[in-house]
mmCIF file of C-alpha atoms in Angstrom:
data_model
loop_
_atom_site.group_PDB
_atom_site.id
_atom_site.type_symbol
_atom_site.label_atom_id
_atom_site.label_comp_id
_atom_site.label_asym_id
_atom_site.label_seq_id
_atom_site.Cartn_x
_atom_site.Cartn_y
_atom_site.Cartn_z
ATOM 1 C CA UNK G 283 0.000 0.000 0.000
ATOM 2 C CA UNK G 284 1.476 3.297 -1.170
ATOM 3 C CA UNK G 285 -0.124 6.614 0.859
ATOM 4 C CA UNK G 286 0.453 9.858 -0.652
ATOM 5 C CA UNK G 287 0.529 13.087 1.072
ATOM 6 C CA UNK G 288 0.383 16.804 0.115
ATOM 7 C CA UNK G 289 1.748 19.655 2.238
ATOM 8 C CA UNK G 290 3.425 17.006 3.953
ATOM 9 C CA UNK G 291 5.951 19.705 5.127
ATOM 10 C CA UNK G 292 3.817 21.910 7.091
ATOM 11 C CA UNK G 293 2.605 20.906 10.435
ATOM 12 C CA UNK G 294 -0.610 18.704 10.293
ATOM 13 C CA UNK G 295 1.555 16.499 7.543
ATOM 14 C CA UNK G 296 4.465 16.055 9.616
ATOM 15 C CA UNK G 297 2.760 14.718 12.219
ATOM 16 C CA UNK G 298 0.356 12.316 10.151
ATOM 17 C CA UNK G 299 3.799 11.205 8.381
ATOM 18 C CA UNK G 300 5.028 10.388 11.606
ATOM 19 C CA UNK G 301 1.786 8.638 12.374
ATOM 20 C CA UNK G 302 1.851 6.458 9.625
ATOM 21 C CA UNK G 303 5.550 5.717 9.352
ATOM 22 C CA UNK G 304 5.275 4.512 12.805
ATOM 23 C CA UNK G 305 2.959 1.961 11.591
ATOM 24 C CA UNK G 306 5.003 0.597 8.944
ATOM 25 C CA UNK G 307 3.327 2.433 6.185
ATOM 26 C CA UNK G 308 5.163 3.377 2.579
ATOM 27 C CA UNK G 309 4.499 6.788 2.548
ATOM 28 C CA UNK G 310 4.940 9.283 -0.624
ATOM 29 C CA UNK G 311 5.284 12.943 -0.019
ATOM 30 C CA UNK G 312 4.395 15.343 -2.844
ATOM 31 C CA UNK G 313 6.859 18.211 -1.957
ATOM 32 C CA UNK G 314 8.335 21.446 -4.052
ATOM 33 C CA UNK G 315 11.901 21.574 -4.462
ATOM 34 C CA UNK G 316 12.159 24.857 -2.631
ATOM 35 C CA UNK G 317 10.650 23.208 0.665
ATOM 36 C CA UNK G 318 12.611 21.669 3.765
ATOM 37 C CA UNK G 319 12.976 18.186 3.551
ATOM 38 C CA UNK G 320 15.087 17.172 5.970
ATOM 39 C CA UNK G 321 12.489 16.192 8.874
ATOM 40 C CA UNK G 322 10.991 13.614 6.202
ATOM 41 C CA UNK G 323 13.959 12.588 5.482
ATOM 42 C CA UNK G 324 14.975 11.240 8.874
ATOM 43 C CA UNK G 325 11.358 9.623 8.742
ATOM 44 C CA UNK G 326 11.965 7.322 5.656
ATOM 45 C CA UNK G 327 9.434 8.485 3.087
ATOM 46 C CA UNK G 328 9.733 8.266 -0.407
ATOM 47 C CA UNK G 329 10.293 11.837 -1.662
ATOM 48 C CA UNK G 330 8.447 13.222 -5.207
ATOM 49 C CA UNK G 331 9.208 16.509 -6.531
ATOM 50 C CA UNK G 332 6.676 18.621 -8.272
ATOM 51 C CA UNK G 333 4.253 21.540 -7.631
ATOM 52 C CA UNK G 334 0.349 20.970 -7.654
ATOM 53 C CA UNK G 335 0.062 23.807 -9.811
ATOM 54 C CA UNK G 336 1.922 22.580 -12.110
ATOM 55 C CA UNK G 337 -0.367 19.428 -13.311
ATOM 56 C CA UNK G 338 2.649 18.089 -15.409
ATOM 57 C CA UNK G 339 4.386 16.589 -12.421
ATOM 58 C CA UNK G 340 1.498 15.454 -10.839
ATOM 59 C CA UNK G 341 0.806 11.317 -12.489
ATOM 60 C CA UNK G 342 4.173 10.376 -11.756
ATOM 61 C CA UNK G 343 3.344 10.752 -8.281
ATOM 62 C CA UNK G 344 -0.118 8.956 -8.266
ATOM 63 C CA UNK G 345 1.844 5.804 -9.179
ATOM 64 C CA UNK G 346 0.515 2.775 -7.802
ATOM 65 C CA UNK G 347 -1.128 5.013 -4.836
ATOM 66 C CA UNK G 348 -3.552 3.950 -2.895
ATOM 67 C CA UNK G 349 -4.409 5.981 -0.544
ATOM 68 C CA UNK G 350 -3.957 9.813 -0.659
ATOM 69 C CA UNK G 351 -4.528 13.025 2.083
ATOM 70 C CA UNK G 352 -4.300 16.256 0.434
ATOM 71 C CA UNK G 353 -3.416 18.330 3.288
ATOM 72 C CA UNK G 354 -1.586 21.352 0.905
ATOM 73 C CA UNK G 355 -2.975 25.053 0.738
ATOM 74 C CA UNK G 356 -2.640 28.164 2.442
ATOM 75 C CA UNK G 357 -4.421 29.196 5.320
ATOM 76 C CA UNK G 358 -2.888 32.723 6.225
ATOM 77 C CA UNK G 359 -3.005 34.098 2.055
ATOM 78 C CA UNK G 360 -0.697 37.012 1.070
ATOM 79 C CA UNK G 361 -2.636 38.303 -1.614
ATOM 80 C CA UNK G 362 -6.081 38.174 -2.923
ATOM 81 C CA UNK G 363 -5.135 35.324 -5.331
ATOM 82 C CA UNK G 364 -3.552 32.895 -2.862
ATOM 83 C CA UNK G 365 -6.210 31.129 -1.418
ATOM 84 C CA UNK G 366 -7.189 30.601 -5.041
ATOM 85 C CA UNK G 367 -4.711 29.168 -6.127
ATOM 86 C CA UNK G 368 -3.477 27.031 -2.884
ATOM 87 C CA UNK G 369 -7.062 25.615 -2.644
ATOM 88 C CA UNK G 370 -8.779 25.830 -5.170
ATOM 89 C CA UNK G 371 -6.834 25.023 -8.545
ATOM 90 C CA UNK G 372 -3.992 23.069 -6.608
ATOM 91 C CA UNK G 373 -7.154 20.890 -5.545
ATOM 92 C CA UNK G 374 -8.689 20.812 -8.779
ATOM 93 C CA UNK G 375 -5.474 19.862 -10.607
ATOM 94 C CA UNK G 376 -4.916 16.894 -8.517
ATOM 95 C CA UNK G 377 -8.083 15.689 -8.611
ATOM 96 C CA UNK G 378 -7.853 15.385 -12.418
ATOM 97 C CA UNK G 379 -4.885 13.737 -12.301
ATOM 98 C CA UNK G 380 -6.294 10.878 -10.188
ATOM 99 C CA UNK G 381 -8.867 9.828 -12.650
ATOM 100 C CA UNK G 382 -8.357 6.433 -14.073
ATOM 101 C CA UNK G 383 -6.148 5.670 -11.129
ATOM 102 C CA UNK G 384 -6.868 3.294 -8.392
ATOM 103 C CA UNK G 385 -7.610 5.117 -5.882
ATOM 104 C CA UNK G 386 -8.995 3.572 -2.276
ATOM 105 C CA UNK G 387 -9.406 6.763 -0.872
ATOM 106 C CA UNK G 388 -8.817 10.301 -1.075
ATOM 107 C CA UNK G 389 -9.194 12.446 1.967
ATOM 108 C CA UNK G 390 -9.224 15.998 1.957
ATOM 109 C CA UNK G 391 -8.396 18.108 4.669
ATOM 110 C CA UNK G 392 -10.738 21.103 5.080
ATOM 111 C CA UNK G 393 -11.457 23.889 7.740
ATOM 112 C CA UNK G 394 -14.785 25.122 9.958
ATOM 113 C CA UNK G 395 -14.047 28.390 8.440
ATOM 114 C CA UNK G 396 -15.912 26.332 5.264
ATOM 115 C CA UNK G 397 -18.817 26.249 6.945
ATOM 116 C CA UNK G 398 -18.913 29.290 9.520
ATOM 117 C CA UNK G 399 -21.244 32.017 8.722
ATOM 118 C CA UNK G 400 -22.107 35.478 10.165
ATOM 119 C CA UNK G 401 -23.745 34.685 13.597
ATOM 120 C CA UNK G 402 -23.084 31.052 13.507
ATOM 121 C CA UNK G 403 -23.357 29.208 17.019
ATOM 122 C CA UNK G 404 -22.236 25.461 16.788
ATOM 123 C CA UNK G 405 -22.205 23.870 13.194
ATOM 124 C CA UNK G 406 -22.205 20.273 12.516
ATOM 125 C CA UNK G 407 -22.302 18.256 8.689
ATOM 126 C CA UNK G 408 -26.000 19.879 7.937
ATOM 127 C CA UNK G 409 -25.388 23.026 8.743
ATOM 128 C CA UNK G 410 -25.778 26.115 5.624
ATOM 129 C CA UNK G 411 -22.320 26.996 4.460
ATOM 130 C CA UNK G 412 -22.113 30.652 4.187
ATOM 131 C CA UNK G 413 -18.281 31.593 4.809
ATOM 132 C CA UNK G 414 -16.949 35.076 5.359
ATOM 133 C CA UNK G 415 -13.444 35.006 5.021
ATOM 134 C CA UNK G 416 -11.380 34.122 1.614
ATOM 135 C CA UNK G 417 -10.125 31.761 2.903
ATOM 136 C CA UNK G 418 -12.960 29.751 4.373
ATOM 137 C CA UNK G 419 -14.929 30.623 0.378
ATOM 138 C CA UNK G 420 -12.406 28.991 -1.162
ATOM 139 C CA UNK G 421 -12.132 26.173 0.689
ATOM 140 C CA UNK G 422 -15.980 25.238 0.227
ATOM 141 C CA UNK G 423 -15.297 25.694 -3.283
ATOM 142 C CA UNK G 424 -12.955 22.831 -2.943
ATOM 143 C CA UNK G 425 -15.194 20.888 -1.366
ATOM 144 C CA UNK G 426 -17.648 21.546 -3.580
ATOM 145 C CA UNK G 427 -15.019 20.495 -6.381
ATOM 146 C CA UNK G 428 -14.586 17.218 -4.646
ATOM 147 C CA UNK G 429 -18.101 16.023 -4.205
ATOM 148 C CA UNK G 430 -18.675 17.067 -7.757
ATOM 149 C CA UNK G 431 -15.849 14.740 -8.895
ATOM 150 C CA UNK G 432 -17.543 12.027 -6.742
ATOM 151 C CA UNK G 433 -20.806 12.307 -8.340
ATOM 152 C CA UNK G 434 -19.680 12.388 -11.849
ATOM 153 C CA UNK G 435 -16.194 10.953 -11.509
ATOM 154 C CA UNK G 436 -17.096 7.988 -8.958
ATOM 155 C CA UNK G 437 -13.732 9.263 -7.094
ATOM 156 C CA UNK G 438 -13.819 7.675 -3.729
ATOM 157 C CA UNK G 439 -13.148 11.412 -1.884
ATOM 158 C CA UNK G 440 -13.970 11.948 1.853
ATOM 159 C CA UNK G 441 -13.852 15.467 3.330
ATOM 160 C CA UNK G 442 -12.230 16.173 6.821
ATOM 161 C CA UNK G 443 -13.611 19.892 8.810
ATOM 162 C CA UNK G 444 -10.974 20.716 11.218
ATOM 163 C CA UNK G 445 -11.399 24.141 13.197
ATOM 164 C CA UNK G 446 -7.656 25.577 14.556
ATOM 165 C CA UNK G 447 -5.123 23.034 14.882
ATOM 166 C CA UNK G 448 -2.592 23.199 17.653
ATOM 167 C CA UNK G 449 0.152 21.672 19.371
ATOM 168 C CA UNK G 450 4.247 20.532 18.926
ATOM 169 C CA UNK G 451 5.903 21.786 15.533
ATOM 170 C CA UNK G 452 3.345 24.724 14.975
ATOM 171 C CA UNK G 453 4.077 27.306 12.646
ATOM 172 C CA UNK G 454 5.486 30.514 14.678
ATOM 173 C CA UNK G 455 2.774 32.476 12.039
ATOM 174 C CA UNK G 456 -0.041 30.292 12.436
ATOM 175 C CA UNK G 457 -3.043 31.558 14.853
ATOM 176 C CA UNK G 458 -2.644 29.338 17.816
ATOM 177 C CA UNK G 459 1.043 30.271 17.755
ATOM 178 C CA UNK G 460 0.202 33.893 17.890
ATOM 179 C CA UNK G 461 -2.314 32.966 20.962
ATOM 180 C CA UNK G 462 0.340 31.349 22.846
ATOM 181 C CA UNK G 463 2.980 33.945 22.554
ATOM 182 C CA UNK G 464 0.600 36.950 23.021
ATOM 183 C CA UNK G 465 -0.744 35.388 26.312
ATOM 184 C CA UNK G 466 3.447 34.836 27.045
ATOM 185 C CA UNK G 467 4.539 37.843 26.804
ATOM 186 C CA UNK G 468 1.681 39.196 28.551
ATOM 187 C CA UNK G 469 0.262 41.713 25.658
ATOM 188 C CA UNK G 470 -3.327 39.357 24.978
ATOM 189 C CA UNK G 471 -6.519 40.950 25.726
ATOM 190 C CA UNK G 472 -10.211 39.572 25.766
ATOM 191 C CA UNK G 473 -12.149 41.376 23.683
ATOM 192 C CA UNK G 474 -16.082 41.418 25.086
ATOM 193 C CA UNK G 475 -16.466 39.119 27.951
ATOM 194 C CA UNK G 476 -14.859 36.006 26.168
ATOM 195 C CA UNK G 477 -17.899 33.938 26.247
ATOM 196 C CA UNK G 478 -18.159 33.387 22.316
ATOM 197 C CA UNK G 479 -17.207 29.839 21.981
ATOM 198 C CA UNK G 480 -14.326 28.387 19.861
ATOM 199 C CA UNK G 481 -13.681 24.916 18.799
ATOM 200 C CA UNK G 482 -9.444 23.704 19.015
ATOM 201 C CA UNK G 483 -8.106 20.211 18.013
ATOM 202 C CA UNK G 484 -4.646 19.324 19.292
ATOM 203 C CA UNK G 485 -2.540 17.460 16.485
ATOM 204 C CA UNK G 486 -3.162 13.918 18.059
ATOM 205 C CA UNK G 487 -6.772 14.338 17.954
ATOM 206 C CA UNK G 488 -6.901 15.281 14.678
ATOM 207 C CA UNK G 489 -4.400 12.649 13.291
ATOM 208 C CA UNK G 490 -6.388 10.240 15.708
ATOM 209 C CA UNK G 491 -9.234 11.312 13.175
ATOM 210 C CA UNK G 492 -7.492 11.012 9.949
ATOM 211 C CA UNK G 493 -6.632 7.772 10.219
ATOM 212 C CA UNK G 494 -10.399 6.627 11.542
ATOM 213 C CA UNK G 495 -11.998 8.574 8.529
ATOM 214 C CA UNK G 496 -9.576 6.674 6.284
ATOM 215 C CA UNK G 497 -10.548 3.227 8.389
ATOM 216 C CA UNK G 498 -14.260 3.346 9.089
ATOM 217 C CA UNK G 499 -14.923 6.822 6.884
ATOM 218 C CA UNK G 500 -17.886 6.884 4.310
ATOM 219 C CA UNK G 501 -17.304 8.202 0.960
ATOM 220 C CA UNK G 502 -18.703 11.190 -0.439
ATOM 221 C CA UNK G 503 -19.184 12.337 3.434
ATOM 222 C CA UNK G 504 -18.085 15.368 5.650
ATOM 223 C CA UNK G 505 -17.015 14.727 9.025
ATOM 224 C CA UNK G 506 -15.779 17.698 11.841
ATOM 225 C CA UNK G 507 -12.765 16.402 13.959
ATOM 226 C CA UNK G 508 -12.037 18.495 17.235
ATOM 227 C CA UNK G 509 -11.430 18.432 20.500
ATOM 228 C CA UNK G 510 -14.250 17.019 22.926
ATOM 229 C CA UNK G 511 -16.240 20.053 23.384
ATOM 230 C CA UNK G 512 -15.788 23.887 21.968
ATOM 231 C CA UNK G 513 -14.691 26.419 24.936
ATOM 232 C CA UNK G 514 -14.964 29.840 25.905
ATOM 233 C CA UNK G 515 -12.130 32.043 24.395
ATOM 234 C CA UNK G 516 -11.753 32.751 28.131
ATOM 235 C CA UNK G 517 -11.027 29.688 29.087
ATOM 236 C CA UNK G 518 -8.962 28.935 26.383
ATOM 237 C CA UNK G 519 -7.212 32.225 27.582
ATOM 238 C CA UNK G 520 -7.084 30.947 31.194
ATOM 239 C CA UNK G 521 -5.012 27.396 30.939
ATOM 240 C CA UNK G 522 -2.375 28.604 27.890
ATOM 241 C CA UNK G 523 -1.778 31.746 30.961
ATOM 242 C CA UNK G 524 -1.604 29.044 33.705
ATOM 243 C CA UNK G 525 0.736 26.429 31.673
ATOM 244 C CA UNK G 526 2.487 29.410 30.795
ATOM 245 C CA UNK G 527 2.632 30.690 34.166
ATOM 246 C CA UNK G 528 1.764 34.354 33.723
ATOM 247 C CA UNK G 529 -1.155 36.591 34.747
ATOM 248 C CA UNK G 530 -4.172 36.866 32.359
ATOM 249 C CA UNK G 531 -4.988 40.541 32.082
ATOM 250 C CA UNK G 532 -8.238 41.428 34.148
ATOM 251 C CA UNK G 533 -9.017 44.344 32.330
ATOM 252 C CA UNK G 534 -11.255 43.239 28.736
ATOM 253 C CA UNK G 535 -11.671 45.087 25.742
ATOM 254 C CA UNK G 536 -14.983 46.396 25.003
ATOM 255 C CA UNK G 537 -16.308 44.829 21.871
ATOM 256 C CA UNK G 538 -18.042 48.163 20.849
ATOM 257 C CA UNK G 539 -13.987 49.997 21.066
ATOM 258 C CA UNK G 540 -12.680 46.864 19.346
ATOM 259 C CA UNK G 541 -14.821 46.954 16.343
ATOM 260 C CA UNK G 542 -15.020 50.661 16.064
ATOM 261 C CA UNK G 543 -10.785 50.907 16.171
ATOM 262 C CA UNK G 544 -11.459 47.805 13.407
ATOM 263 C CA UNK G 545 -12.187 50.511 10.872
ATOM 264 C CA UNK G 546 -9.153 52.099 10.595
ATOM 265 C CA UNK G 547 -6.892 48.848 11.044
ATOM 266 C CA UNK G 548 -5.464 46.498 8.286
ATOM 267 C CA UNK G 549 -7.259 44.026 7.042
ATOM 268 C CA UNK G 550 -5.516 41.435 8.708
ATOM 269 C CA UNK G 551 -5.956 42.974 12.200
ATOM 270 C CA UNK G 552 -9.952 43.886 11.564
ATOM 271 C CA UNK G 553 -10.115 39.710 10.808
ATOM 272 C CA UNK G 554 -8.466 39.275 13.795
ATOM 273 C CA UNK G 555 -10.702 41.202 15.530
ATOM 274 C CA UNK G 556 -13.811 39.934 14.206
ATOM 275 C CA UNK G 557 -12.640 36.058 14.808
ATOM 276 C CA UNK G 558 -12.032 36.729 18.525
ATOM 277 C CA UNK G 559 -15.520 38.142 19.359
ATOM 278 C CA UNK G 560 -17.494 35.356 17.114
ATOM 279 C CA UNK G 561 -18.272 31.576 18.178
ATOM 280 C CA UNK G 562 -16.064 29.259 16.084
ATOM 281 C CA UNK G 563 -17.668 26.019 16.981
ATOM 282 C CA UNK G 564 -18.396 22.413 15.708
ATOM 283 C CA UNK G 565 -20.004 19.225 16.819
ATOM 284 C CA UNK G 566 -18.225 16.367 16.150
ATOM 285 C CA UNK G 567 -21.273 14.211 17.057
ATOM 286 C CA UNK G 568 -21.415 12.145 13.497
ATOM 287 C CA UNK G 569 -17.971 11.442 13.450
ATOM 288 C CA UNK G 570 -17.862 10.089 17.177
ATOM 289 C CA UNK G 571 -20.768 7.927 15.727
ATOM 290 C CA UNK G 572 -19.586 7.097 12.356
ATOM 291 C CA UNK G 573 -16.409 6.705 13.062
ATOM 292 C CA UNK G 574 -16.018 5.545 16.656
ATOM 293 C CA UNK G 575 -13.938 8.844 17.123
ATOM 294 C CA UNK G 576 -12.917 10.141 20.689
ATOM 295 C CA UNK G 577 -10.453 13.019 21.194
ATOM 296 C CA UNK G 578 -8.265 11.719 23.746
ATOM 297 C CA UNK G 579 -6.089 15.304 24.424
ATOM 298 C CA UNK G 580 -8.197 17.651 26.501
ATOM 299 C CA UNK G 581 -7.400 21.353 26.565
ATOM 300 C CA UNK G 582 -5.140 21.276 29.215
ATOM 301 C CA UNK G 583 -3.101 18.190 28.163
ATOM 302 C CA UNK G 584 -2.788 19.485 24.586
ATOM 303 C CA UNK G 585 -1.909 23.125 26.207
ATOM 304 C CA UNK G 586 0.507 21.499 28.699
ATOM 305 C CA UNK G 587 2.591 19.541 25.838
ATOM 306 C CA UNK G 588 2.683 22.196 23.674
ATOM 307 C CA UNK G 589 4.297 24.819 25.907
ATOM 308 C CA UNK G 590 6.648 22.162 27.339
ATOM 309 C CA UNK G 591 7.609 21.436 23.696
ATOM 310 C CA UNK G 592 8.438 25.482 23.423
ATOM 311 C CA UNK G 593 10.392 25.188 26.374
ATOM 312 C CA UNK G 594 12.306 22.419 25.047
ATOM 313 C CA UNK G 595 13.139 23.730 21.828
ATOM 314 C CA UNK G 596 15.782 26.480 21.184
ATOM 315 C CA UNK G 597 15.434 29.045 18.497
ATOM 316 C CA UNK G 598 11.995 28.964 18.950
ATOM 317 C CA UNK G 599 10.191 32.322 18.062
ATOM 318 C CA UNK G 600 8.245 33.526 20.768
#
């Protein structure tokens, strides 16, 4: 059995390499020649060079596969065309390369921002996709590429809603990174009264969930893997400051001053903004049922290993 990964470089595929390496699995990463190699390297993994946007290289990579988790794209675009581009054509391009093959099972790694709307509360598989960010659009247009390619294609796809992702090897730019080393260095602030709720999934729980979807996972479906239960942003706030033993700051941020300072920010910080005073949430009910899934890593174990791993590590940025 040959797997295939994209984006194993970044930090979900590194850890679902590692996964599946440590079960004996052949594993094929899809990588650009411009990316860093070496921590595959040291795992054993057969190494392809190409670029998804370039469908060209793509076949000679989908030999003999079985098995393949498209985990490439860009969550934190530059430019207006990125997300586009990273999840969108790079999506559509392999997915016309794998027709005719043999395929088991391809498994596509989305987000919650697919399916979060304007006033959302919890969201589950049913809920109306209505997404307000770039990002989350063109994600559901990827989805929307794969079930279309089901239908008419009889590709054997299954579609994987994860909300943020945290833990060990996290990018120093991602989201829960920035959390972390705001709430550090003592400069994070709760904006309202930090009751909006948030769904996390530590990197265990969702690799825990990758490899059930591709075990006991129904094609054609959509299943949300994350942590246990959402929690308030104020909780959330609370353990990172206690494993990182600072002080949260008592004093909150009116949501009226946030959002009216919002105006004259960046783009990037008005997001920001907006994301910390909205509920972020999923139900992972159907795949608990489907798939017999249950998060193991609470909040305050996943929180706990995470900063130890910072505090560990040299060089990190922080």
């Amino acid at each position: 059995m040959v797997t295939l990964i994209t984006g194993a470089t970044g930090f979900i595929g590194r850890h679902l390499v590692r996964a599946l390496r440590s079960q004996g699995r052949y594993v094929r990463c899809f990588v650009r020649k411009t990316s860093n190699t070496k921590p595959l390297e040291k795992l054993g993994v057969e190494l392809v060079y190409g670029d998804l946007l370039d469908p060209s290289t793509i076949p000679f990579a989908l030999r003999d596969v079985d098995i393949i988790y498209h985990l490439a794209g860009v969550v934190y675009p530059r430019d207006k065309t990125a997300p586009y581009k990273a999840n969108i054509l790079m999506t559509k391009n392999l997915l016309n390369a794998c027709v005719g093959q043999n395929i088991c099972k391809f498994i596509y790694l989305s987000s919650i921002a697919a399916a979060i709307g304007t006033n959302s509360w919890i969201v589950d598989e049913t809920s109306p996709c209505n997404p307000v960010t770039r990002y989350g659009k063109s994600k559901l247009e990827a989805e929307r590429l794969l079930i279309n390619f089901v239908k008419e294609k009889g590709l054997p796809a299954i579609i994987v809603r994860s909300p943020l992702v945290y833990g060990p090897y996290q990018s120093e730019f991602s989201r829960a990174a920035m959390l972390f080393r705001s709430i550090k260095k003592r400069t994070f602030r709760i904006i309202g009264d930090g009751t909006n709720l948030i769904s996390l999934c530590y990197i265990d729980n969702l690799i825990q969930g990758l490899l059930l979807v591709e075990k006991r996972g129904k094609l054609g479906e959509i299943y949300f893997i994350a942590d246990e239960r959402p929690y308030t942003l104020k909780e959330i706030a609370e353990v990172i400051a206690q494993k990182e033993h600072v002080k949260l700051a008592r004093f909150h941020i009116p949501s009226w001053l946030a959002l009216f300072v919002a105006h004259i920010l960046p783009h990037s910080s008005r997001k920001v903004i907006r994301e910390m005073t909205s509920n972020w949430a999923c139900d992972i009910s159907k795949a608990k049922r489907e798939l017999g899934y249950l998060p193991k890593v609470n909040l305050e174990e996943g929180v706990k290993k995470t900063v130890d791993w910072y505090e560990s590590m040299t060089g990190v940025n922080r």
